[in-house]
Every structure is written in structure tokens, then in C-alpha cells.
CSV table of C-alpha atoms and ligand atoms in Angstrom, one decimal:
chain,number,residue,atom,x,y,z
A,267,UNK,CA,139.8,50.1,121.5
A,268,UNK,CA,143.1,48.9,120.8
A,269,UNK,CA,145.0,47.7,123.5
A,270,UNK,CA,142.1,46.4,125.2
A,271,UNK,CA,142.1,42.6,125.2
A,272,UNK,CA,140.8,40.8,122.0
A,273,UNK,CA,137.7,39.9,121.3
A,274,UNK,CA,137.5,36.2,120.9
A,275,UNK,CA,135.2,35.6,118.9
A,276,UNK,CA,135.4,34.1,115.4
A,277,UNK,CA,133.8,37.6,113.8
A,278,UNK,CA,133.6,40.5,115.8
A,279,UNK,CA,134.1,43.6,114.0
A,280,UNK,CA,137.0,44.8,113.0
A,281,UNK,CA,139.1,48.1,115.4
A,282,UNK,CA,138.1,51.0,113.9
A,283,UNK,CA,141.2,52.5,111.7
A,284,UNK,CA,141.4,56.2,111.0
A,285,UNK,CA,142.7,57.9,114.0
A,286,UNK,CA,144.6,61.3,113.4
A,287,UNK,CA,147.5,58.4,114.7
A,288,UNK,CA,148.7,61.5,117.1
A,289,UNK,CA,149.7,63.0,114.2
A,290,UNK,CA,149.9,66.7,115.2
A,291,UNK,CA,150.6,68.9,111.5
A,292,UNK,CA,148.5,66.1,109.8
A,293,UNK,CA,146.1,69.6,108.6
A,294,UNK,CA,149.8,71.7,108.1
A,295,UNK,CA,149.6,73.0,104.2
A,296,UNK,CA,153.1,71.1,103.6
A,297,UNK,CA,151.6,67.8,105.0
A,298,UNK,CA,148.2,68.4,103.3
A,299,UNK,CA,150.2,69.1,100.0
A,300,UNK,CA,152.3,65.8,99.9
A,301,UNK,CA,148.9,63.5,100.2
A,302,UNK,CA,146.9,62.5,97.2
A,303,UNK,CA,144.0,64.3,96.9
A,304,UNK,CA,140.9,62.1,96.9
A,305,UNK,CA,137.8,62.4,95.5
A,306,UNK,CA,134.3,60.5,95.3
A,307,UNK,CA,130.7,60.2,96.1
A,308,UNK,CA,127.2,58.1,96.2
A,309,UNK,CA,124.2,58.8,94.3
A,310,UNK,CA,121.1,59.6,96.8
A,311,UNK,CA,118.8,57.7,94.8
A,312,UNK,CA,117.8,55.2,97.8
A,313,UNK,CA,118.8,54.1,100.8
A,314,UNK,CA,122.5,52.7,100.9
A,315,UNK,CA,123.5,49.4,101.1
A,316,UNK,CA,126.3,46.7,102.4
A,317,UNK,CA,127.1,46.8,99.2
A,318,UNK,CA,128.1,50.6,99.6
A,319,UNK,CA,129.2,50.8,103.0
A,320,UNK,CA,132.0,47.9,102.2
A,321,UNK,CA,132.8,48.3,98.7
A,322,UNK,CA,133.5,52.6,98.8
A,323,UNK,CA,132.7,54.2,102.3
A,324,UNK,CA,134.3,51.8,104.8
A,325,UNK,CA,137.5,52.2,102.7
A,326,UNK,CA,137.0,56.3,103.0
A,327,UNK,CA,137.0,56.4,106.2
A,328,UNK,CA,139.8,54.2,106.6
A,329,UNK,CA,142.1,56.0,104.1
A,330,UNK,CA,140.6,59.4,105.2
A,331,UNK,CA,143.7,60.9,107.4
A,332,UNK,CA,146.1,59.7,105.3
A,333,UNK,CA,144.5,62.0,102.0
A,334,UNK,CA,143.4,65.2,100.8
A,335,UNK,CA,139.9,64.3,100.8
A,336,UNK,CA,136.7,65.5,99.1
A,337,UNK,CA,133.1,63.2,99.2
A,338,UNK,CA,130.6,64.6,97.7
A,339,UNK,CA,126.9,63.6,98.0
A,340,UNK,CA,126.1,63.7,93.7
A,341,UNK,CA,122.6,64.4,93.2
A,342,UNK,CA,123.1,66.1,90.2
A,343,UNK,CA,123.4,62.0,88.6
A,344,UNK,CA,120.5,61.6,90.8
A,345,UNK,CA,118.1,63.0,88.3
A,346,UNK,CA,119.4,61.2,85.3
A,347,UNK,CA,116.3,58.3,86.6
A,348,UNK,CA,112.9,59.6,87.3
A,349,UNK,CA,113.0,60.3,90.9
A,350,UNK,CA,110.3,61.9,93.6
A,351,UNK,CA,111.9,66.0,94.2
A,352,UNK,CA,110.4,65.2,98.0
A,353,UNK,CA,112.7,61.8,98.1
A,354,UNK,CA,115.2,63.0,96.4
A,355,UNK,CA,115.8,65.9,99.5
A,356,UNK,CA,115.5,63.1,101.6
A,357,UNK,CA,117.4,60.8,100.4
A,358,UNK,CA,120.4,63.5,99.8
A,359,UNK,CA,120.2,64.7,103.7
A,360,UNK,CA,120.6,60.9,104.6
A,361,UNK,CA,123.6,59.8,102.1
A,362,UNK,CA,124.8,62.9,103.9
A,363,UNK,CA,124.0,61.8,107.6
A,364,UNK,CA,125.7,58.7,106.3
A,365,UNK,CA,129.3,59.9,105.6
A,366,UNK,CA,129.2,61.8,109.3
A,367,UNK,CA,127.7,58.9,110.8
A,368,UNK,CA,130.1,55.9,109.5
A,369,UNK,CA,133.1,58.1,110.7
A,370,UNK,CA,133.7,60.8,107.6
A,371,UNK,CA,136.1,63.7,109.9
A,372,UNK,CA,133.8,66.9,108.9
A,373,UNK,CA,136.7,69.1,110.0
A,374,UNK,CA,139.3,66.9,107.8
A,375,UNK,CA,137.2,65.8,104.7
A,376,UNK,CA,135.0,68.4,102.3
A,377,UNK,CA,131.9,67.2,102.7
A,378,UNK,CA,129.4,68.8,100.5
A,379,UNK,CA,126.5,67.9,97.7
A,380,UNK,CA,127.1,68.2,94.1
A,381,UNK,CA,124.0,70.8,93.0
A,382,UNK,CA,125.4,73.3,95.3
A,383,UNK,CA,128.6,73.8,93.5
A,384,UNK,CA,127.1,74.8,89.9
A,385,UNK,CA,131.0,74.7,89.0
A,386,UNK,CA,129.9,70.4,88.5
A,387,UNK,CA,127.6,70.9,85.3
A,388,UNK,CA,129.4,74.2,83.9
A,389,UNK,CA,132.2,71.6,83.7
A,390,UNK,CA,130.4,68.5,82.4
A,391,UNK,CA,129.0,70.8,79.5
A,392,UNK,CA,132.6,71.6,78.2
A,393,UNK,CA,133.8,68.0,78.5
A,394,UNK,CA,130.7,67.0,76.3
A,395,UNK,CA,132.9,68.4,73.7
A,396,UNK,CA,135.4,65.9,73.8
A,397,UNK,CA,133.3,62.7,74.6
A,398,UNK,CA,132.6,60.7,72.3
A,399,UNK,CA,129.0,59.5,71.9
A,400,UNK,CA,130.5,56.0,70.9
A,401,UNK,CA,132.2,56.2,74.6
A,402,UNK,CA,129.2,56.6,76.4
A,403,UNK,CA,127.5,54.3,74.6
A,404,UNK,CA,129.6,51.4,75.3
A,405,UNK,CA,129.8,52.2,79.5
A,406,UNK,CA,128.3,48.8,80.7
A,407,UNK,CA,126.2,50.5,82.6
A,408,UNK,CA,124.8,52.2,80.4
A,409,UNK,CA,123.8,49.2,78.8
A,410,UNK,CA,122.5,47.3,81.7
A,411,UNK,CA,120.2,50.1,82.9
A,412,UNK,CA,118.6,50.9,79.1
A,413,UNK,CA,118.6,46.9,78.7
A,414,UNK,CA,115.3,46.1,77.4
A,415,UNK,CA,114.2,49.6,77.5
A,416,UNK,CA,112.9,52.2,74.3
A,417,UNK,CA,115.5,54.2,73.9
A,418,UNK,CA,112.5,56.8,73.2
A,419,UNK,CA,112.3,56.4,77.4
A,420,UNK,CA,116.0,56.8,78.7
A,421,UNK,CA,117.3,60.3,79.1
A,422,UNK,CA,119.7,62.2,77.5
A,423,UNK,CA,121.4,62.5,81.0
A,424,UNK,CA,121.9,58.6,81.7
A,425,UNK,CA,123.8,58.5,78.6
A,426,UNK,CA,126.2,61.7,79.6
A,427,UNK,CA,126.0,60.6,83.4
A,428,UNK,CA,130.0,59.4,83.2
A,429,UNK,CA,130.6,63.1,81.7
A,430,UNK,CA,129.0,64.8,84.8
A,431,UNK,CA,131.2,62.1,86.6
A,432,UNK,CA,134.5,63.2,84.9
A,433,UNK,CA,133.8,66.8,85.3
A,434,UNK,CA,133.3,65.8,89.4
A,435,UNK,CA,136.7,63.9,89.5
A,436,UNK,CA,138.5,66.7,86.9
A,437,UNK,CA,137.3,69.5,88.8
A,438,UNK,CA,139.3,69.2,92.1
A,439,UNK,CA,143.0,67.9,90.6
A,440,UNK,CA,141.9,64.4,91.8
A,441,UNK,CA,144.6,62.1,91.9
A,442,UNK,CA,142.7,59.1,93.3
A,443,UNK,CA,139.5,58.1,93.0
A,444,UNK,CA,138.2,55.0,95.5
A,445,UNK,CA,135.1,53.3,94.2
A,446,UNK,CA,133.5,49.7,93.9
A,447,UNK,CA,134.6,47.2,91.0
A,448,UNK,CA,131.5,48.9,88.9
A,449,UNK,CA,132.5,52.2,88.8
A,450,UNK,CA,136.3,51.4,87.2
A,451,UNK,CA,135.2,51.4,83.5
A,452,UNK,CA,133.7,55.7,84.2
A,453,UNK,CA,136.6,56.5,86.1
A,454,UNK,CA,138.9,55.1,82.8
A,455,UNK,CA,136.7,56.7,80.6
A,456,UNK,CA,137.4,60.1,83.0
A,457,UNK,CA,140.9,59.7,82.4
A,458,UNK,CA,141.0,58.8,78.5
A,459,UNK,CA,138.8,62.7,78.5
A,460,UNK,CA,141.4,64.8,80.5
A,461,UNK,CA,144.1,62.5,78.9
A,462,UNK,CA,142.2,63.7,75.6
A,463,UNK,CA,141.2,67.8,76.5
A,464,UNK,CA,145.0,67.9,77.5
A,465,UNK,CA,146.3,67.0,74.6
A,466,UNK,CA,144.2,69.3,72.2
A,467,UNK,CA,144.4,72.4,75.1
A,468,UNK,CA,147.2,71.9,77.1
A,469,UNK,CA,148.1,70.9,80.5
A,470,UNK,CA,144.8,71.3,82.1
A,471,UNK,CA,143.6,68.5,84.2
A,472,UNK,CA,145.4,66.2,86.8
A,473,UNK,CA,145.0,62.5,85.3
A,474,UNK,CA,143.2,60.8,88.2
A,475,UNK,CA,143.4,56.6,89.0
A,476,UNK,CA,140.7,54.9,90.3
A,477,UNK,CA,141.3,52.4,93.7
A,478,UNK,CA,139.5,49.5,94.1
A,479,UNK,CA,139.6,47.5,97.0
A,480,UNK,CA,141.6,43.9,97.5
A,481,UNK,CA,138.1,42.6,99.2
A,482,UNK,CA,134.7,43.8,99.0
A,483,UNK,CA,134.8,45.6,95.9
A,484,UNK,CA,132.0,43.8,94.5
A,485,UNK,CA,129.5,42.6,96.9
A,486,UNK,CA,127.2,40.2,95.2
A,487,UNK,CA,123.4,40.0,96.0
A,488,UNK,CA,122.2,37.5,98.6
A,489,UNK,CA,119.6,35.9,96.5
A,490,UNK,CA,122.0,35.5,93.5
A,491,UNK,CA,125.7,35.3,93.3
A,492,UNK,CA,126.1,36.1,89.9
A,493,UNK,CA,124.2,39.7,90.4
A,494,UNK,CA,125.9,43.0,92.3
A,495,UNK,CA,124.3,43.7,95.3
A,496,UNK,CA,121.9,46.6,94.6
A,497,UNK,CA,119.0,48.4,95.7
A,498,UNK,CA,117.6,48.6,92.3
A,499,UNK,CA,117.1,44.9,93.3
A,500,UNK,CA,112.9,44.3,93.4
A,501,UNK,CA,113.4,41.8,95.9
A,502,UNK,CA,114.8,43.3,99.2
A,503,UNK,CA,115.9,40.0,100.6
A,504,UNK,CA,118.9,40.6,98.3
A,505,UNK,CA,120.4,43.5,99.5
A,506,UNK,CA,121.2,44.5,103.0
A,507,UNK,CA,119.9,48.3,103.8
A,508,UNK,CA,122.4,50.3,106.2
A,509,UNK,CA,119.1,51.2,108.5
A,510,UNK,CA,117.5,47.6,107.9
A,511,UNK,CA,117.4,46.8,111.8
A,512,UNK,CA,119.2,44.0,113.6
A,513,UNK,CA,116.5,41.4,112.9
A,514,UNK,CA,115.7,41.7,109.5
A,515,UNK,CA,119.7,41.9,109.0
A,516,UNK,CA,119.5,38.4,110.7
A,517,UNK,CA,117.0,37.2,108.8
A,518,UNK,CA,118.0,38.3,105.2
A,519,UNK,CA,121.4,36.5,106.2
A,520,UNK,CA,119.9,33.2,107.5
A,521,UNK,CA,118.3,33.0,104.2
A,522,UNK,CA,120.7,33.8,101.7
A,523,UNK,CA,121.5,31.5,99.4
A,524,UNK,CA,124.3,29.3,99.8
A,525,UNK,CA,125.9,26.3,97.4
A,526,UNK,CA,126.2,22.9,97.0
A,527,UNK,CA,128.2,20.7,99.5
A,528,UNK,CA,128.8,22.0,103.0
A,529,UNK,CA,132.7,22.9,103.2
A,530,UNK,CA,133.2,27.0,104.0
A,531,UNK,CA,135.7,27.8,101.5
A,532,UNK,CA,136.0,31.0,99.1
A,533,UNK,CA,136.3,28.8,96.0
A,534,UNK,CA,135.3,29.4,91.8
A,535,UNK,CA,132.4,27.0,92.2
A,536,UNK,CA,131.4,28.1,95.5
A,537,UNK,CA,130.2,32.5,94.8
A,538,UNK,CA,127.7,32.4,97.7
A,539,UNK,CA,130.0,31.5,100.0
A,540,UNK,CA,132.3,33.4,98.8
A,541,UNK,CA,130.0,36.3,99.0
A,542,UNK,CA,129.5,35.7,102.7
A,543,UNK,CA,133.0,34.9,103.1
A,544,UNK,CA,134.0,38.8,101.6
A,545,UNK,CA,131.7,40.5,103.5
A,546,UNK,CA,133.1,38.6,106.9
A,547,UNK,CA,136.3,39.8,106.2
A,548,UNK,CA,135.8,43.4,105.3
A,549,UNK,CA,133.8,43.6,108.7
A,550,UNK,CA,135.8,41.8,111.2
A,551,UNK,CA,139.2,42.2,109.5
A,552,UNK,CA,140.3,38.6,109.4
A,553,UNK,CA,141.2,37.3,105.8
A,554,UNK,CA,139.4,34.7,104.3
A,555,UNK,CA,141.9,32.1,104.4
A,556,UNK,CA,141.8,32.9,108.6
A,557,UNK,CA,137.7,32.1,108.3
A,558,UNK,CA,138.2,29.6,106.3
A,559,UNK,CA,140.4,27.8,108.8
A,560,UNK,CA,138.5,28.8,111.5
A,561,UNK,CA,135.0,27.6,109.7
A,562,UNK,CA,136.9,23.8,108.9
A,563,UNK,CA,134.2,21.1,110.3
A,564,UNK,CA,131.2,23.9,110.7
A,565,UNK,CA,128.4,24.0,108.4
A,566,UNK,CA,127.0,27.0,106.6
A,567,UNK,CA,124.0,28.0,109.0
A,568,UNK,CA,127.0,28.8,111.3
A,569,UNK,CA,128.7,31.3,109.0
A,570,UNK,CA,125.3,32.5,108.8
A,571,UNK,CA,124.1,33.2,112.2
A,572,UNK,CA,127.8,34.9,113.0
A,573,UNK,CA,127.7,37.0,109.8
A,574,UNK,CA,123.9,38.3,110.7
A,575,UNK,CA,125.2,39.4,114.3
A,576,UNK,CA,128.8,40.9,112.5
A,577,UNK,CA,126.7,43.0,110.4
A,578,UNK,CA,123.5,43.9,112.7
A,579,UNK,CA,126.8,44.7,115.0
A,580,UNK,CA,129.0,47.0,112.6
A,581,UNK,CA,125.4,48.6,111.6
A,582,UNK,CA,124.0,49.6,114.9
A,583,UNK,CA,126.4,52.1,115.9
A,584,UNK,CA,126.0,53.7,112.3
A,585,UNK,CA,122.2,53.3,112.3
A,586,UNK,CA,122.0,55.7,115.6
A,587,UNK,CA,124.3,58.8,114.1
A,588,UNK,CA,122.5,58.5,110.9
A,589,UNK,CA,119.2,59.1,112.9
A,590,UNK,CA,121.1,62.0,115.4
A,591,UNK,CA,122.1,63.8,111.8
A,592,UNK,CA,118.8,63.3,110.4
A,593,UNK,CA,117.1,64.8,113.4
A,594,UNK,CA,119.3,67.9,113.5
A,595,UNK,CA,119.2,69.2,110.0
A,596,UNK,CA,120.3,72.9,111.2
A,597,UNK,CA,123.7,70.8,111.9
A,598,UNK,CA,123.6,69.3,108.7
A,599,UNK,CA,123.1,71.8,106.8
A,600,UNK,CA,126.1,74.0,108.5
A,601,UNK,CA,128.3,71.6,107.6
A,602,UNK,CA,127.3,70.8,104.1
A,603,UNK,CA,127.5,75.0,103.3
A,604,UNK,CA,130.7,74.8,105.0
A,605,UNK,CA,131.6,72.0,102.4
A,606,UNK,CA,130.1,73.7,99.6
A,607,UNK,CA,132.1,77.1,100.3
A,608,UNK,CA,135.6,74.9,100.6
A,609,UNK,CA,134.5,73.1,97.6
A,610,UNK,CA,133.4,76.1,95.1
A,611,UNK,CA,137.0,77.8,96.4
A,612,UNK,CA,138.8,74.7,94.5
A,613,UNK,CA,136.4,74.0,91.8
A,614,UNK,CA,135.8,77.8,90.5
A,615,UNK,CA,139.6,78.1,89.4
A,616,UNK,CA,139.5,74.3,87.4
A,617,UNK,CA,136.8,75.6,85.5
A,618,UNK,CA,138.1,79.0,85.0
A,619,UNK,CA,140.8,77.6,83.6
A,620,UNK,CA,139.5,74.9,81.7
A,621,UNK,CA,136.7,77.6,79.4
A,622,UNK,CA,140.5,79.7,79.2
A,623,UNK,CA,141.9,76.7,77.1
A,624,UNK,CA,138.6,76.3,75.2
A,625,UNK,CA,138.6,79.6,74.3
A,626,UNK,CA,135.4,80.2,76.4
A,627,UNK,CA,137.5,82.8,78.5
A,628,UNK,CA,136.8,85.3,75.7
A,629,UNK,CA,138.3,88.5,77.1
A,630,UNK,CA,141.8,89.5,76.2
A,631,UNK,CA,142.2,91.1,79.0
A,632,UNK,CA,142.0,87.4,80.2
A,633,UNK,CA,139.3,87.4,83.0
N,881,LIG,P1,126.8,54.5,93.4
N,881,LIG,O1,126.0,55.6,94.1
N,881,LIG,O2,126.1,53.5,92.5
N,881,LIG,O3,127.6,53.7,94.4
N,881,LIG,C1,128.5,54.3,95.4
N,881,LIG,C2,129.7,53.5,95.6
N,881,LIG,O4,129.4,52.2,96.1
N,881,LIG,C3,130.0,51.2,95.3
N,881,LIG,N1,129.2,50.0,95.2
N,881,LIG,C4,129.6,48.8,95.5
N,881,LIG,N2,130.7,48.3,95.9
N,881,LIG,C5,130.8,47.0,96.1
N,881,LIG,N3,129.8,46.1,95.9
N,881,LIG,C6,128.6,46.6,95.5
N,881,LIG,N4,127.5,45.7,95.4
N,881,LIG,C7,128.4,48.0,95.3
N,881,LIG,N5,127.4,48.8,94.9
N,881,LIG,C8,127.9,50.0,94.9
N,881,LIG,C9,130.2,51.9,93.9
N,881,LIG,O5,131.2,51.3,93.2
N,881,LIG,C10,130.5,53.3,94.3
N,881,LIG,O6,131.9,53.4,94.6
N,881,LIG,N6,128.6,57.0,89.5
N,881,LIG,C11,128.8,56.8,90.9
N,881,LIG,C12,128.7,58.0,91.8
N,881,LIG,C13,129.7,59.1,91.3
N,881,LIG,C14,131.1,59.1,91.6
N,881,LIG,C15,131.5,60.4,91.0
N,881,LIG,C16,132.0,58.2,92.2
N,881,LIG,C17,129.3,60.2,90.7
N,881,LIG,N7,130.5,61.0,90.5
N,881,LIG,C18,132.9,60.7,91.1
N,881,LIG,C19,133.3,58.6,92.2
N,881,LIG,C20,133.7,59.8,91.7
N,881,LIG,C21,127.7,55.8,91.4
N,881,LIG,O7,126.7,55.7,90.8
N,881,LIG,O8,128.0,55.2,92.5
């Protein structure tokens, strides 16, 4: 807690931002109305990593009081891969039990999942009609998931998957949109679409920017600097899981791979270190020229071994609310109606008015 003395160590994680600050009318409709309203969301096709915990959701939390905000667990892009129906309810009631468990305010933020507001693919069906397929077809990664692949085996749905995401952002006059360094080219492409539909129909959609983070927004995997840290991964020494427990944590850490020479420095010809040195910073809060300093004369296994206990440290107080949500699903699932209800009440009038424009809103009475 602040105001508490210091703790001396060179990483120790970082005081928990977020507050309400005292802030007493921070709910009050004028207050609510002057904030940007935020909107984004993780796929529950596996378990989360660091990866996602530092390059969207730490920054969500951390922005949360200060915005109108909406997070949305989107399984709807879940299904554009093949993916077990038994691990896809799982996985979406833990990406859930995540957001509540890393600090997401249920009684501030909207916190719902995509397949319960239908209002998500009735949108995505009228944007189709002014994407282009050259558009989709370019999104990197689009091209990085069908690499290698017959296109006789990749769905219709992975192509149109930053459609789905536009209609997401679109849908709830979305000003900002905070995501990881990869997801920057869909929301562009979201804004060229409204940009676009506005143009041809009107004034229809707010034209939302995406926020990336100064560090962290591209964690790199710990068995290969030049890669993003991901869970797609086949080796799990790369990637660090948000339940992985303390040890393995450790472990994975101790053997990432580092560079040549031994100097701790964030430099062009050093990515490993750099790697470690990014996700040091996001956790404890120090910038990297402070590690850096404080790293002079130490050799990498130290970074190391303080790194492992940073994260097994930031992770532990997560891992135990993820596993109190995922035991009380009666809980969870209150909320996540709740979320749904708040949700459908913004969403239904976008798309309303959206098929009016198209001229899908048929009736002159103009229902
Ligand atoms: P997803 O589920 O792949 O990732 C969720 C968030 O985590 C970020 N991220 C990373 N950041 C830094 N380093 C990494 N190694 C790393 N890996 C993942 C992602 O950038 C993302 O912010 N299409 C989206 C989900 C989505 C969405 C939306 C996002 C659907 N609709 C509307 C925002 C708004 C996706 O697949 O993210």
C-alpha cells in the first residue's frame, strides 16, 4: 500500500494503480459522459499468458477508473479455429475469472462474453458489405495463421475475424481501443470500415483509435526473441501461463534464452535481454534505464532469478481469485448476465441504427 515504506528490493512489483482515487461522482452520468469510452477483449482459446496480462489487461485495469469501460470475453472469434465446445466453456468462464481476478471493477466496467449479445454478429454481417476481401486478405495475421496451410482448410471465419472485431469495437461508440502491438493493423482496418460505412450512409459510427502501450506491448517468447510470445507456441518453455505455478515460472525464466556478452542493457543487438528487461518494468514499475543502472556489474542469471520471483510474485495473488471465480460459477455467471443486459442496452440501438442507414430498417413507419 502506498505510504507504507518501500520495498527495497531491485524488482518487487509494482503499487497497484486503479483506485476510485476518493473520487466520489466518478459513476455520476456527467463524469461517466466526459471519459472515453473503452472497449476490448481476449479470445478464450487457451489459457492466458504474460504476454496478455502485460501487453492488454494490466493496462485495463490500470486505466479502468479513469474510462467508460467495456471488456468483453469474445468467443464468438473463438470458433474461427477448430476448438473442443467442452474447452471452449471452459476456457470462456476462466478468461472471465481472469478480468475479476487481476482487478477488472465488476460494478465499474461491463463485463460480459460476446455470444451472449447476438447484437456482435448481426453487426459483423452488415459491415461484410463494406470490407473489402483484398483487406482481410492482407491482415498479417491472417497470413501468419494460413501460412503453409490449404486454403481448402482455413475458414471462412478466420478471414472475416477483423470484421467480427470492428462490429465489437463499432458497436458501443468506442473511442479507444487498448490492445498489444499485434492487434493495431485490425483496429486500423476497423476504422478505415466506419470511416468507409460513414461516408456512403451517414454519420453512423464513432471512429475509434487503438492504444498501445510505451512498454510491454509486444512481449517476445522466451525461447526466441524474434517470435511474440504466444500460446499457440508448441513448446511451453516459451510462454509464461497466468496459472503456471511459482516453480515452473522460475524455471521457464532461469532458462530463457539470453545473448551474447554479459552486460544488462535493453539494446538492438541484445532482444532477449531486452525481453526480460520489458517485462521487469511493466511488473515492478521501474523503467529500464533504472534496471539497467541498477543491473551494472551483475550478470544475467541475476536478472533471471529476480525476474522469476517478480512474476511468480505479481501471479500468485491472481492465480488464487482466478481459482475463487472458477469455483463459484453461480457468481460468475450473475455478473456476466448482468454484463450482457448493460451491454445489449448499448449495442441494440448501434445496430438499429446502423440496418436504418442500410436500408435494412425497411418500415416507413421507421421501427
Ligand atoms: P488475443 O486474444 O490474441 O490477445 C488479447 C490481448 O493480448 C495482447 N497480446 C499481447 N501483448 C503483448 N505481447 C504479447 N506477446 C501478446 N499476445 C497477446 C493482444 O494484443 C490483445 O490486446 N482479436 C483480438 C481479440 C478481440 C478484440 C476485439 C480486441 C476481438 N475483438 C475488439 C480489442 C477489441 C485477439 O485475438 O486478441
Amino acid at each position: 500500500m502506498r505510504g507504507e515504506s518501500p520495498d527495497r528490493r531491485v524488482l518487487a512489483p509494482a503499487a497497484p494503480r486503479g483506485d476510485k482515487g476518493g473520487v466520489t461522482d466518478a459513476t455520476s452520468p456527467e463524469a461517466l459522459k466526459k471519459r472515453p469510452r473503452v472497449f476490448s477483449g481476449v479470445q478464450p482459446t487457451g489459457t492466458l499468458t504474460l504476454g496478455n496480462y502485460v501487453g492488454a489487461l494490466r493496462n485495463w485495469v490500470q486505466g479502468q477508473h479513469d474510462v467508460d469501460p467495456i471488456f468483453c470475453v469474445v468467443n464468438d472469434h473463438a470458433i474461427t479455429v477448430r476448438i473442443d465446445p467442452e474447452e471452449l466453456r471452459r476456457n470462456t468462464r476462466e478468461v472471465a475469472s481472469v478480468y475479476l481476478a487481476v482487478g477488472l471493477d465488476p460494478e465499474h466496467c461491463i463485463l460480459f462474453v460476446q455470444s451472449d449479445v447476438p447484437e456482435h454478429t448481426g453487426l459483423a454481417w452488415v459491415l461484410n458489405s463494406v470490407t473489402y476481401y483484398g483487406e482481410l486478405h492482407r491482415m498479417t495475421q491472417f497470413k501468419d495463421k494460413t501460412a503453409k496451410k490449404q486454403l481448402e482448410g482455413v475458414s471462412a471465419g478466420l478471414l472475416n475475424y477483423p470484421i467480427l472485431m470492428a462490429a465489437d469495437i463499432l458497436l458501443y461508440d468506442t473511442d479507444e481501443v487498448p490492445v498489444g502491438e499485434d492487434q493495431k493493423q485490425h483496429v486500423e482496418l476497423c476504422r478505415d470500415v466506419a470511416i468507409r460505412f460513414n461516408g456512403l450512409f451517414g454519420e453512423t459510427f464513432v471512429v475509434p483509435k487503438p492504444v498501445i502501450p510505451k512498454i510491454g506491448a509486444r512481449i517476445m517468447s522466451l525461447d526466441d526473441p524474434t517470435k511474440k510470445m504466444a500460446k499457440s507456441n508448441p513448446n511451453p518453455g516459451s510462454y509464461i501461463l497466468l496459472t503456471d505455478p511459482p516453480d515452473v515460472i522460475r524455471k521457464k525464466l532461469a532458462r530463457a534464452v539470453t545473448d551474447s556478452g554479459t552486460e544488462i542493457k535493453a539494446a538492438a543487438d541484445k532482444p532477449a535481454i531486452a525481453n526480460l528487461l520489458t517485462i521487469a518494468s511493466a511488473l515492478s514499475g521501474k523503467a529500464i534505464a533504472t534496471l539497467e543502472d541498477e543491473y551494472a556489474g551483475k550478470m544475467y542469471g541475476h536478472l533471471k532469478k529476480d525476474l522469476g520471483e517478480l512474476v511468480a510474485e505479481t501471479l500468485r495473488p491472481i492465480q488464487e481469485k482466478i481459482a475463487t471465480y472458477m469455483a463459484d460459477p453461480a457468481q460468475l455467471e450473475a455478473i456476466l448476465d448482468r454484463g450482457a443486459e448493460r451491454a445489449r442496452h448499448i449495442a441494440g440501438p448501434t445496430l438499429a441504427r446502423a440496418k436504418q442507414r442500410i436500408g435494412l430498417g425497411w418500415r416507413q413507419s421507421g421501427r
